[in-house]
CSV table of N, CA, C and O in Angstrom, one decimal:
chain,number,residue,atom,x,y,z
O,1,MET,N,-20.4,29.9,-61.9
O,1,MET,CA,-21.0,28.7,-62.4
O,1,MET,C,-21.9,29.0,-63.4
O,1,MET,O,-22.9,29.8,-63.3
O,2,ASN,N,-21.6,28.2,-64.8
O,2,ASN,CA,-22.8,28.3,-65.8
O,2,ASN,C,-23.2,27.2,-66.3
O,2,ASN,O,-23.0,26.0,-65.6
O,3,SER,N,-23.8,27.2,-67.4
O,3,SER,CA,-24.6,26.0,-67.8
O,3,SER,C,-23.3,24.9,-68.4
O,3,SER,O,-23.7,23.7,-68.3
O,4,GLN,N,-22.3,25.3,-68.8
O,4,GLN,CA,-21.2,24.5,-69.1
O,4,GLN,C,-20.7,23.7,-68.1
O,4,GLN,O,-20.2,22.6,-68.1
O,5,THR,N,-20.9,24.0,-66.8
O,5,THR,CA,-20.7,23.3,-65.8
O,5,THR,C,-21.2,21.9,-65.6
O,5,THR,O,-20.8,20.8,-65.2
O,6,PHE,N,-22.5,21.9,-65.9
O,6,PHE,CA,-23.1,20.8,-65.7
O,6,PHE,C,-23.2,19.7,-67.3
O,6,PHE,O,-23.9,18.8,-67.4
O,7,THR,N,-22.7,20.6,-68.4
O,7,THR,CA,-23.1,19.9,-69.7
O,7,THR,C,-21.6,19.4,-70.2
O,7,THR,O,-21.8,18.6,-71.3
O,8,SER,N,-20.8,19.9,-70.0
O,8,SER,CA,-19.5,19.6,-70.5
O,8,SER,C,-18.6,19.0,-69.7
O,8,SER,O,-18.2,19.3,-68.5
O,9,PHE,N,-17.6,18.1,-70.4
O,9,PHE,CA,-16.6,17.1,-69.8
O,9,PHE,C,-15.3,17.7,-69.5
O,9,PHE,O,-14.4,17.3,-69.1
O,10,GLU,N,-15.2,19.0,-70.6
O,10,GLU,CA,-14.0,19.6,-70.6
O,10,GLU,C,-13.5,20.7,-69.5
O,10,GLU,O,-14.5,21.4,-68.9
O,11,GLY,N,-12.4,20.9,-69.3
O,11,GLY,CA,-11.8,21.9,-68.5
O,11,GLY,C,-11.9,21.5,-67.0
O,11,GLY,O,-11.9,20.4,-66.7
O,12,ARG,N,-11.7,22.5,-66.0
O,12,ARG,CA,-11.5,22.1,-64.6
O,12,ARG,C,-12.2,23.2,-63.8
O,12,ARG,O,-13.0,24.4,-64.2
O,13,ILE,N,-12.6,22.8,-62.6
O,13,ILE,CA,-13.4,23.7,-61.7
O,13,ILE,C,-12.8,23.5,-60.1
O,13,ILE,O,-12.0,22.5,-59.9
O,14,GLY,N,-13.1,24.5,-59.6
O,14,GLY,CA,-12.2,24.6,-58.3
O,14,GLY,C,-13.4,24.1,-57.1
O,14,GLY,O,-14.5,23.6,-57.6
O,15,ARG,N,-12.9,23.8,-55.7
O,15,ARG,CA,-13.8,23.2,-54.8
O,15,ARG,C,-15.1,24.1,-54.7
O,15,ARG,O,-16.2,23.5,-54.5
O,16,GLN,N,-15.2,25.3,-54.8
O,16,GLN,CA,-16.6,26.1,-54.3
O,16,GLN,C,-17.5,25.8,-55.4
O,16,GLN,O,-18.6,25.5,-55.1
O,17,THR,N,-17.0,25.8,-56.6
O,17,THR,CA,-18.0,25.4,-57.6
O,17,THR,C,-18.4,24.1,-57.8
O,17,THR,O,-19.4,23.8,-57.9
O,18,TRP,N,-17.4,22.9,-57.3
O,18,TRP,CA,-17.8,21.7,-57.1
O,18,TRP,C,-19.0,21.6,-55.9
O,18,TRP,O,-20.1,21.0,-56.1
O,19,TRP,N,-18.8,22.3,-54.6
O,19,TRP,CA,-19.5,22.1,-53.6
O,19,TRP,C,-20.9,22.7,-53.9
O,19,TRP,O,-22.0,22.1,-54.0
O,20,LEU,N,-21.1,23.7,-54.8
O,20,LEU,CA,-22.2,24.7,-55.3
O,20,LEU,C,-22.9,23.7,-56.3
O,20,LEU,O,-24.2,23.6,-56.2
O,21,ALA,N,-22.2,23.2,-57.1
O,21,ALA,CA,-22.8,22.1,-58.3
O,21,ALA,C,-23.4,21.0,-57.6
O,21,ALA,O,-24.5,20.6,-58.0
O,22,GLN,N,-22.8,20.4,-56.7
O,22,GLN,CA,-23.2,19.2,-55.8
O,22,GLN,C,-24.5,19.5,-55.2
O,22,GLN,O,-25.8,18.7,-55.1
O,23,ILE,N,-24.7,20.7,-54.6
O,23,ILE,CA,-25.9,21.2,-54.0
O,23,ILE,C,-27.0,21.4,-55.1
O,23,ILE,O,-28.0,21.0,-54.6
O,24,VAL,N,-26.7,22.0,-55.9
O,24,VAL,CA,-27.7,22.3,-57.2
O,24,VAL,C,-28.3,21.0,-57.7
O,24,VAL,O,-29.3,21.0,-57.8
O,25,VAL,N,-27.3,20.2,-57.9
O,25,VAL,CA,-27.8,18.8,-58.4
O,25,VAL,C,-28.8,18.1,-57.5
O,25,VAL,O,-30.0,17.3,-58.0
O,26,TRP,N,-28.3,17.8,-56.2
O,26,TRP,CA,-29.1,17.2,-55.4
O,26,TRP,C,-30.5,17.9,-55.0
O,26,TRP,O,-31.3,17.2,-54.6
O,27,ILE,N,-30.3,19.3,-54.8
O,27,ILE,CA,-31.7,20.1,-54.7
O,27,ILE,C,-32.6,19.7,-55.8
O,27,ILE,O,-34.0,19.6,-55.7
O,28,ALA,N,-32.2,20.0,-57.1
O,28,ALA,CA,-33.2,19.6,-58.4
O,28,ALA,C,-33.6,18.3,-58.3
O,28,ALA,O,-34.6,18.0,-58.6
O,29,SER,N,-32.7,17.4,-57.7
O,29,SER,CA,-33.3,15.8,-57.8
O,29,SER,C,-34.3,15.7,-56.8
O,29,SER,O,-35.3,14.9,-57.3
O,30,VAL,N,-34.0,16.2,-55.7
O,30,VAL,CA,-35.2,16.1,-54.5
O,30,VAL,C,-36.4,16.8,-55.2
O,30,VAL,O,-37.5,16.2,-54.8
O,31,ALA,N,-36.3,17.9,-55.5
O,31,ALA,CA,-37.5,18.3,-56.1
O,31,ALA,C,-38.1,17.8,-57.3
O,31,ALA,O,-39.3,17.7,-57.2
O,32,ALA,N,-37.4,17.2,-58.2
O,32,ALA,CA,-37.8,16.4,-59.3
O,32,ALA,C,-38.6,15.3,-58.6
O,32,ALA,O,-39.7,14.7,-59.1
O,33,MET,N,-38.0,14.3,-57.5
O,33,MET,CA,-38.7,13.6,-57.0
O,33,MET,C,-39.9,13.7,-56.2
O,33,MET,O,-40.9,13.1,-56.4
O,34,PHE,N,-40.0,15.0,-55.5
O,34,PHE,CA,-41.4,15.3,-54.9
O,34,PHE,C,-42.4,15.6,-56.2
O,34,PHE,O,-43.6,15.3,-56.0
O,35,ALA,N,-41.8,16.2,-57.2
O,35,ALA,CA,-42.7,16.5,-58.4
O,35,ALA,C,-43.4,15.0,-58.8
O,35,ALA,O,-44.5,14.9,-59.1
O,36,ALA,N,-42.4,14.3,-59.0
O,36,ALA,CA,-42.9,13.0,-59.5
O,36,ALA,C,-43.8,12.2,-58.6
O,36,ALA,O,-44.9,11.7,-59.0
O,37,GLY,N,-43.4,12.2,-57.3
O,37,GLY,CA,-44.7,11.9,-56.2
O,37,GLY,C,-45.9,12.5,-56.4
O,37,GLY,O,-46.8,11.8,-56.1
O,38,ALA,N,-45.8,14.0,-56.7
O,38,ALA,CA,-47.2,14.6,-56.9
O,38,ALA,C,-47.9,14.1,-58.1
O,38,ALA,O,-49.3,13.9,-58.1
O,39,LEU,N,-47.3,13.7,-59.1
O,39,LEU,CA,-47.8,13.1,-60.3
O,39,LEU,C,-48.4,11.8,-60.1
O,39,LEU,O,-49.1,11.4,-61.0
O,40,PHE,N,-47.8,11.0,-59.2
O,40,PHE,CA,-48.1,9.5,-59.0
O,40,PHE,C,-49.6,9.5,-59.1
O,40,PHE,O,-50.2,8.5,-59.9
O,41,PRO,N,-50.6,10.1,-58.4
O,41,PRO,CA,-52.0,10.0,-58.2
O,41,PRO,C,-52.6,10.3,-59.9
O,41,PRO,O,-53.7,9.6,-60.3
O,42,LEU,N,-51.9,10.9,-60.7
O,42,LEU,CA,-52.4,11.2,-62.1
O,42,LEU,C,-51.7,9.9,-63.0
O,42,LEU,O,-52.2,9.8,-64.1
O,43,SER,N,-51.1,8.9,-62.6
O,43,SER,CA,-50.5,7.8,-63.4
O,43,SER,C,-51.6,6.9,-63.7
O,43,SER,O,-51.2,6.0,-64.4
O,44,GLY,N,-52.8,7.0,-62.9
O,44,GLY,CA,-53.8,5.9,-63.3
O,44,GLY,C,-53.4,4.5,-62.5
O,44,GLY,O,-54.2,3.6,-63.0
O,45,VAL,N,-52.5,4.4,-61.7
O,45,VAL,CA,-52.3,3.3,-60.9
O,45,VAL,C,-52.8,3.3,-59.7
O,45,VAL,O,-52.7,4.3,-58.9
O,46,ASP,N,-53.7,2.3,-59.4
O,46,ASP,CA,-54.4,2.3,-58.1
O,46,ASP,C,-53.0,1.6,-57.1
O,46,ASP,O,-53.4,2.3,-55.6
O,47,ASN,N,-52.6,1.0,-57.4
O,47,ASN,CA,-51.5,0.4,-56.2
O,47,ASN,C,-50.0,0.4,-56.8
O,47,ASN,O,-49.8,0.2,-58.1
O,48,TYR,N,-49.1,1.2,-56.0
O,48,TYR,CA,-47.7,1.4,-56.5
O,48,TYR,C,-47.1,0.1,-56.9
O,48,TYR,O,-46.3,0.1,-58.0
O,49,ALA,N,-47.3,-1.2,-56.4
O,49,ALA,CA,-46.7,-2.3,-56.6
O,49,ALA,C,-46.8,-3.0,-58.0
O,49,ALA,O,-45.9,-3.6,-58.5
O,50,PRO,N,-48.0,-2.8,-58.6
O,50,PRO,CA,-48.1,-3.8,-60.1
O,50,PRO,C,-47.4,-3.1,-61.0
O,50,PRO,O,-47.6,-2.0,-61.2
O,51,GLY,N,-46.2,-3.7,-61.7
O,51,GLY,CA,-45.6,-3.2,-62.8
O,51,GLY,C,-45.1,-1.9,-63.0
O,51,GLY,O,-44.9,-1.3,-61.9
O,52,PHE,N,-44.9,-1.6,-64.2
O,52,PHE,CA,-44.1,-0.3,-64.4
O,52,PHE,C,-45.1,0.7,-64.7
O,52,PHE,O,-46.1,0.6,-65.4
O,53,SER,N,-44.8,1.9,-63.9
O,53,SER,CA,-45.8,2.9,-64.1
O,53,SER,C,-45.3,4.4,-64.5
O,53,SER,O,-44.0,4.3,-64.6
O,54,LEU,N,-45.8,5.4,-64.6
O,54,LEU,CA,-45.3,6.5,-64.8
O,54,LEU,C,-44.3,7.2,-64.1
O,54,LEU,O,-43.2,7.5,-64.2
O,55,MET,N,-44.6,6.7,-62.7
O,55,MET,CA,-43.7,7.1,-61.5
O,55,MET,C,-42.3,6.4,-61.6
O,55,MET,O,-41.3,7.0,-61.6
O,56,HIS,N,-42.2,4.9,-61.9
O,56,HIS,CA,-40.9,4.2,-62.4
O,56,HIS,C,-40.1,5.0,-63.4
O,56,HIS,O,-39.0,5.2,-63.1
O,57,LEU,N,-41.0,5.5,-64.3
O,57,LEU,CA,-40.2,6.1,-65.6
O,57,LEU,C,-39.6,7.4,-65.2
O,57,LEU,O,-38.4,7.8,-65.4
O,58,LEU,N,-40.5,8.2,-64.5
O,58,LEU,CA,-39.9,9.5,-64.0
O,58,LEU,C,-38.7,9.4,-62.9
O,58,LEU,O,-37.8,10.1,-63.2
O,59,VAL,N,-38.9,8.6,-62.0
O,59,VAL,CA,-37.6,8.2,-61.1
O,59,VAL,C,-36.3,7.8,-61.7
O,59,VAL,O,-35.4,8.3,-61.7
O,60,PHE,N,-36.6,7.1,-62.9
O,60,PHE,CA,-35.4,6.6,-63.7
O,60,PHE,C,-34.8,7.8,-64.4
O,60,PHE,O,-33.7,7.8,-64.4
O,61,ILE,N,-35.6,8.6,-65.0
O,61,ILE,CA,-35.1,9.6,-65.7
O,61,ILE,C,-34.4,10.7,-64.8
O,61,ILE,O,-33.1,11.1,-65.0
O,62,ILE,N,-35.0,10.8,-63.6
O,62,ILE,CA,-34.3,11.6,-62.6
O,62,ILE,C,-33.0,11.2,-62.2
O,62,ILE,O,-32.1,11.9,-62.2
O,63,LEU,N,-32.8,10.1,-62.0
O,63,LEU,CA,-31.8,9.4,-61.5
O,63,LEU,C,-30.5,9.3,-62.6
O,63,LEU,O,-29.4,9.6,-62.3
O,64,ILE,N,-31.0,9.1,-63.8
O,64,ILE,CA,-30.0,9.3,-64.8
O,64,ILE,C,-29.5,10.4,-65.1
O,64,ILE,O,-28.3,10.7,-65.3
O,65,ALA,N,-30.1,11.4,-64.9
O,65,ALA,CA,-29.8,13.0,-65.1
O,65,ALA,C,-28.9,13.3,-63.9
O,65,ALA,O,-28.0,14.0,-64.3
O,66,ASN,N,-29.4,12.8,-62.8
O,66,ASN,CA,-28.5,13.1,-61.6
O,66,ASN,C,-27.0,12.6,-61.9
O,66,ASN,O,-26.1,13.1,-61.7
O,67,LEU,N,-27.2,11.4,-62.5
O,67,LEU,CA,-25.8,10.6,-62.6
O,67,LEU,C,-24.8,11.6,-63.5
O,67,LEU,O,-23.8,11.6,-63.2
O,68,PHE,N,-25.4,11.8,-64.9
O,68,PHE,CA,-24.8,12.6,-65.7
O,68,PHE,C,-24.3,13.9,-65.3
O,68,PHE,O,-23.1,14.1,-65.2
O,69,PHE,N,-25.3,14.8,-64.5
O,69,PHE,CA,-24.9,15.9,-64.1
O,69,PHE,C,-23.6,15.9,-62.9
O,69,PHE,O,-22.8,16.6,-62.9
O,70,SER,N,-23.8,14.8,-62.0
O,70,SER,CA,-22.8,14.4,-61.2
O,70,SER,C,-21.4,14.1,-61.8
O,70,SER,O,-20.2,14.6,-61.2
O,71,PHE,N,-21.5,13.5,-62.9
O,71,PHE,CA,-20.2,13.0,-63.6
O,71,PHE,C,-19.6,14.1,-64.1
O,71,PHE,O,-18.3,14.2,-64.2
O,72,THR,N,-20.3,14.9,-65.0
O,72,THR,CA,-19.7,16.1,-65.3
O,72,THR,C,-19.0,16.9,-64.5
O,72,THR,O,-17.7,17.2,-65.0
O,73,VAL,N,-19.6,17.2,-63.4
O,73,VAL,CA,-19.0,18.1,-62.3
O,73,VAL,C,-17.8,17.4,-62.0
O,73,VAL,O,-16.7,18.1,-61.5
O,74,ASN,N,-17.9,16.0,-61.3
O,74,ASN,CA,-16.9,15.4,-60.9
O,74,ASN,C,-15.6,15.3,-61.8
O,74,ASN,O,-14.6,15.5,-61.4
O,75,THR,N,-15.9,15.1,-63.1
O,75,THR,CA,-14.9,14.8,-64.1
O,75,THR,C,-14.1,16.4,-64.1
O,75,THR,O,-12.8,16.3,-64.2
O,76,LYS,N,-14.6,17.3,-64.1
O,76,LYS,CA,-14.0,18.6,-64.2
O,76,LYS,C,-13.1,18.9,-62.9
O,76,LYS,O,-12.2,19.2,-62.9
O,77,ARG,N,-13.6,18.3,-61.8
O,77,ARG,CA,-13.1,18.4,-60.5
O,77,ARG,C,-11.7,17.4,-60.5
O,77,ARG,O,-10.5,17.7,-60.2
O,78,TRP,N,-11.8,16.2,-61.1
O,78,TRP,CA,-10.6,15.2,-61.1
O,78,TRP,C,-9.7,16.0,-62.2
O,78,TRP,O,-8.3,15.9,-61.9
O,79,HIS,N,-10.1,16.6,-63.0
O,79,HIS,CA,-9.3,17.3,-63.9
O,79,HIS,C,-8.4,18.4,-63.3
O,79,HIS,O,-7.2,18.4,-63.5
O,80,ASP,N,-9.0,19.0,-62.3
O,80,ASP,CA,-8.2,20.1,-61.7
O,80,ASP,C,-7.2,19.4,-60.7
O,80,ASP,O,-6.1,20.0,-60.3
O,81,HIS,N,-7.2,18.3,-60.4
O,81,HIS,CA,-6.2,17.3,-59.8
O,81,HIS,C,-5.4,16.5,-60.7
O,81,HIS,O,-4.2,16.1,-60.4
O,82,GLY,N,-5.5,16.9,-61.9
O,82,GLY,CA,-4.7,16.4,-63.0
O,82,GLY,C,-5.0,14.8,-63.7
O,82,GLY,O,-4.1,14.2,-63.9
O,83,ARG,N,-6.3,14.3,-62.9
O,83,ARG,CA,-6.7,13.1,-63.2
O,83,ARG,C,-7.6,12.9,-64.3
O,83,ARG,O,-8.3,13.9,-64.5
O,84,SER,N,-7.5,11.7,-64.9
O,84,SER,CA,-8.7,11.6,-66.0
O,84,SER,C,-10.2,11.4,-65.2
O,84,SER,O,-10.3,11.1,-63.9
O,85,GLY,N,-11.1,11.8,-66.1
O,85,GLY,CA,-12.7,11.4,-65.5
O,85,GLY,C,-13.1,10.2,-65.3
O,85,GLY,O,-13.8,9.9,-64.3
O,86,TRP,N,-12.0,9.3,-65.8
O,86,TRP,CA,-12.6,7.9,-65.4
O,86,TRP,C,-12.2,7.5,-63.9
O,86,TRP,O,-12.5,6.4,-63.4
O,87,TRP,N,-11.5,8.5,-63.0
O,87,TRP,CA,-11.4,8.3,-61.5
O,87,TRP,C,-12.9,8.3,-61.0
O,87,TRP,O,-13.1,8.0,-59.9
O,88,ASN,N,-13.8,8.7,-61.7
O,88,ASN,CA,-15.2,8.6,-61.2
O,88,ASN,C,-15.6,7.3,-60.9
O,88,ASN,O,-16.5,6.8,-59.9
O,89,LEU,N,-15.2,6.2,-61.5
O,89,LEU,CA,-15.4,4.7,-61.1
O,89,LEU,C,-14.9,4.3,-59.9
O,89,LEU,O,-15.5,3.6,-59.3
O,90,ALA,N,-13.8,5.2,-59.4
O,90,ALA,CA,-13.5,4.6,-57.9
O,90,ALA,C,-14.5,5.0,-57.1
O,90,ALA,O,-14.3,4.7,-56.1
O,91,LEU,N,-15.5,6.1,-57.4
O,91,LEU,CA,-16.6,6.2,-56.5
O,91,LEU,C,-17.5,5.1,-56.1
O,91,LEU,O,-18.3,5.3,-55.3
O,92,PHE,N,-17.5,3.9,-57.1
O,92,PHE,CA,-18.4,3.0,-57.0
O,92,PHE,C,-17.7,1.8,-55.9
O,92,PHE,O,-18.4,1.1,-55.7
O,93,VAL,N,-16.5,2.0,-55.6
O,93,VAL,CA,-15.8,1.0,-54.7
O,93,VAL,C,-16.5,1.3,-53.3
O,93,VAL,O,-16.5,2.5,-52.5
O,94,PRO,N,-17.0,0.4,-52.7
O,94,PRO,CA,-17.9,0.5,-51.4
O,94,PRO,C,-17.0,1.2,-50.3
O,94,PRO,O,-15.8,0.7,-50.2
O,95,VAL,N,-17.7,2.1,-49.6
O,95,VAL,CA,-16.9,2.8,-48.5
O,95,VAL,C,-15.9,3.6,-48.9
O,95,VAL,O,-15.9,4.7,-48.4
O,96,VAL,N,-14.5,3.1,-49.5
O,96,VAL,CA,-13.5,3.7,-49.5
O,96,VAL,C,-13.7,4.6,-51.0
O,96,VAL,O,-13.4,5.7,-50.8
O,97,GLY,N,-14.2,4.5,-52.0
O,97,GLY,CA,-14.7,5.3,-52.9
O,97,GLY,C,-15.5,6.4,-52.7
O,97,GLY,O,-14.9,7.7,-53.0
O,98,PRO,N,-16.5,6.5,-52.0
O,98,PRO,CA,-17.1,7.8,-51.6
O,98,PRO,C,-16.3,8.5,-50.8
O,98,PRO,O,-16.2,10.0,-50.9
O,99,LEU,N,-15.4,8.0,-49.8
O,99,LEU,CA,-14.7,8.8,-48.9
O,99,LEU,C,-13.5,9.5,-49.7
O,99,LEU,O,-13.3,10.5,-49.4
O,100,LEU,N,-13.0,8.8,-50.7
O,100,LEU,CA,-12.0,9.2,-51.6
O,100,LEU,C,-12.4,10.2,-52.2
O,100,LEU,O,-11.8,11.4,-52.3
O,101,GLY,N,-13.6,10.3,-52.9
O,101,GLY,CA,-13.9,11.5,-53.6
O,101,GLY,C,-14.4,12.4,-52.9
O,101,GLY,O,-14.1,13.6,-53.1
O,102,LEU,N,-14.8,12.3,-51.7
O,102,LEU,CA,-15.5,13.5,-50.7
O,102,LEU,C,-13.9,14.5,-50.4
O,102,LEU,O,-13.8,15.6,-50.4
O,103,VAL,N,-13.0,13.5,-50.0
O,103,VAL,CA,-11.8,14.1,-49.5
O,103,VAL,C,-11.0,15.0,-50.7
O,103,VAL,O,-10.8,15.9,-50.8
O,104,MET,N,-10.9,14.2,-51.7
O,104,MET,CA,-10.0,14.6,-53.0
O,104,MET,C,-11.0,15.8,-53.7
O,104,MET,O,-10.3,17.0,-54.2
O,105,LEU,N,-12.3,15.6,-54.1
O,105,LEU,CA,-13.1,16.5,-55.1
O,105,LEU,C,-13.5,17.8,-53.9
O,105,LEU,O,-13.4,18.8,-54.2
O,106,GLY,N,-13.8,17.5,-52.8
O,106,GLY,CA,-14.3,18.4,-51.8
O,106,GLY,C,-13.5,19.3,-51.0
O,106,GLY,O,-13.8,20.3,-50.7
O,107,PHE,N,-12.3,18.6,-50.7
O,107,PHE,CA,-11.4,19.3,-49.7
O,107,PHE,C,-9.9,19.6,-50.1
O,107,PHE,O,-9.3,20.6,-49.7
O,108,LEU,N,-9.5,18.7,-51.0
O,108,LEU,CA,-8.0,19.0,-51.6
O,108,LEU,C,-8.0,19.8,-52.6
O,108,LEU,O,-8.8,19.8,-53.4
O,109,PRO,N,-6.8,21.0,-52.6
O,109,PRO,CA,-7.0,21.8,-53.8
O,109,PRO,C,-6.4,21.2,-55.0
O,109,PRO,O,-5.7,20.1,-54.7
O,110,GLY,N,-6.7,21.6,-56.0
O,110,GLY,CA,-6.2,21.1,-57.5
O,110,GLY,C,-4.8,21.5,-57.7
O,110,GLY,O,-3.9,22.2,-56.8
O,111,GLU,N,-4.3,21.3,-58.9
O,111,GLU,CA,-2.8,21.3,-59.4
O,111,GLU,C,-2.9,23.1,-59.6
O,111,GLU,O,-3.9,23.5,-60.2
O,112,GLU,N,-1.6,23.5,-58.9
O,112,GLU,CA,-1.5,25.0,-59.4
O,112,GLU,C,-0.9,25.0,-60.9
O,112,GLU,O,-0.3,24.0,-61.3
O,113,GLY,N,-1.3,25.9,-61.5
O,113,GLY,CA,-0.8,26.2,-62.9
O,113,GLY,C,-1.7,25.5,-63.9
O,113,GLY,O,-2.6,24.6,-63.5
O,114,ASP,N,-1.2,25.5,-65.3
O,114,ASP,CA,-1.9,24.7,-66.4
O,114,ASP,C,-1.4,23.4,-66.2
O,114,ASP,O,-0.5,22.8,-65.9
O,115,ASN,N,-2.4,22.3,-66.4
O,115,ASN,CA,-2.3,20.9,-66.7
O,115,ASN,C,-2.8,20.5,-68.2
O,115,ASN,O,-3.2,21.4,-68.9
O,116,ARG,N,-2.8,19.2,-68.4
O,116,ARG,CA,-3.1,18.7,-69.6
O,116,ARG,C,-4.7,18.9,-69.8
O,116,ARG,O,-5.2,18.8,-71.0
O,117,PHE,N,-5.4,19.5,-68.5
O,117,PHE,CA,-6.8,19.7,-68.8
O,117,PHE,C,-7.1,21.0,-69.1
O,117,PHE,O,-8.3,21.6,-69.3
O,118,GLY,N,-6.1,22.1,-69.1
O,118,GLY,CA,-6.2,23.3,-69.2
O,118,GLY,C,-5.7,24.2,-68.2
O,118,GLY,O,-5.0,23.8,-67.2
O,119,PRO,N,-6.1,25.4,-68.2
O,119,PRO,CA,-5.7,26.5,-67.0
O,119,PRO,C,-6.4,26.1,-65.7
O,119,PRO,O,-7.3,25.5,-65.6
O,120,PRO,N,-5.8,26.6,-64.8
O,120,PRO,CA,-6.4,26.5,-63.3
O,120,PRO,C,-7.8,27.0,-63.3
O,120,PRO,O,-8.3,28.1,-64.2
O,121,ALA,N,-8.7,26.8,-62.3
O,121,ALA,CA,-10.1,26.9,-62.5
O,121,ALA,C,-10.3,28.5,-61.9
O,121,ALA,O,-11.1,29.2,-62.4
O,122,VAL,N,-9.2,29.0,-61.2
O,122,VAL,CA,-9.2,30.3,-60.8
O,122,VAL,C,-8.2,31.0,-61.5
O,122,VAL,O,-6.9,30.7,-61.4
O,123,ALA,N,-8.4,32.1,-62.2
O,123,ALA,CA,-7.4,32.9,-63.1
O,123,ALA,C,-6.6,33.7,-62.0
O,123,ALA,O,-6.9,34.0,-60.8
O,124,GLY,N,-5.0,33.3,-62.1
O,124,GLY,CA,-4.2,34.1,-61.1
O,124,GLY,C,-3.9,33.3,-60.0
O,124,GLY,O,-3.3,33.9,-59.2
O,125,ALA,N,-4.4,31.8,-60.1
O,125,ALA,CA,-4.1,31.0,-59.2
O,125,ALA,C,-2.6,30.4,-58.9
O,125,ALA,O,-2.4,29.9,-57.8
O,126,VAL,N,-1.8,30.7,-59.9
O,126,VAL,CA,-0.6,30.3,-59.9
O,126,VAL,C,0.3,31.0,-58.7
O,126,VAL,O,0.2,32.3,-58.7
O,127,GLY,N,0.8,30.2,-57.9
O,127,GLY,CA,1.8,31.0,-56.8
O,127,GLY,C,0.8,31.5,-55.8
O,127,GLY,O,1.4,32.0,-54.9
O,128,SER,N,-0.3,30.9,-55.5
O,128,SER,CA,-1.0,31.4,-54.5
O,128,SER,C,-1.8,30.3,-54.0
O,128,SER,O,-2.1,29.2,-54.8
O,129,VAL,N,-2.7,30.4,-52.9
O,129,VAL,CA,-3.4,29.3,-52.2
O,129,VAL,C,-4.8,29.5,-52.7
O,129,VAL,O,-5.4,30.7,-52.6
O,130,GLN,N,-5.3,28.4,-53.1
O,130,GLN,CA,-6.7,28.6,-53.5
O,130,GLN,C,-7.7,28.3,-52.5
O,130,GLN,O,-7.5,26.9,-51.8
O,131,ARG,N,-8.4,29.1,-51.9
O,131,ARG,CA,-9.4,28.8,-50.8
O,131,ARG,C,-10.8,29.0,-51.2
O,131,ARG,O,-11.3,30.0,-51.6
O,132,PHE,N,-11.6,27.9,-51.4
O,132,PHE,CA,-12.9,27.9,-51.7
O,132,PHE,C,-13.3,28.7,-53.0
O,132,PHE,O,-14.0,29.5,-53.1
O,133,GLY,N,-12.5,28.4,-54.1
O,133,GLY,CA,-12.4,29.2,-55.3
O,133,GLY,C,-11.9,30.4,-55.6
O,133,GLY,O,-11.8,30.8,-56.6
O,134,ARG,N,-11.3,30.9,-54.4
O,134,ARG,CA,-10.6,32.3,-54.7
O,134,ARG,C,-9.3,32.0,-54.4
O,134,ARG,O,-8.9,31.5,-53.4
O,135,ALA,N,-8.4,32.9,-55.2
O,135,ALA,CA,-7.0,33.0,-55.0
O,135,ALA,C,-6.5,33.9,-53.8
O,135,ALA,O,-7.0,35.1,-53.9
O,136,HIS,N,-5.8,33.6,-53.1
O,136,HIS,CA,-5.3,34.3,-51.9
O,136,HIS,C,-3.7,34.3,-51.9
O,136,HIS,O,-3.2,33.1,-52.0
O,137,GLN,N,-3.0,35.6,-51.9
O,137,GLN,CA,-1.8,35.4,-51.7
O,137,GLN,C,-1.2,35.2,-50.4
O,137,GLN,O,-1.7,35.3,-49.3
């Protein structure tokens, strides 16, 4: 996993990289939310309810970053299945979307061999079974 995993919509990634990236994104988001919460007393707002505050801005930025990084990682995983990144929109369908995403992105192996999005996520995975990002004969 490298910085391109989170910043580029190009290429393919395997299941192990997808799971690790999801964990990194969510841990970073939770840590950022806690940091934003710690900064709340410094925002100068006595009561959380009135108006827009620094806290609202920080939470909004964290959520946008989370959405972007999740979409980049999910797009690469959809590419591994030979599907467009537009399949990310399916994740917004209530109940069915998240289940579809979890099963397809997290548990089902991608296409073997090259597809229109590039070579397999694991070099040498053609003709072998890919388990958790590693090729096994």
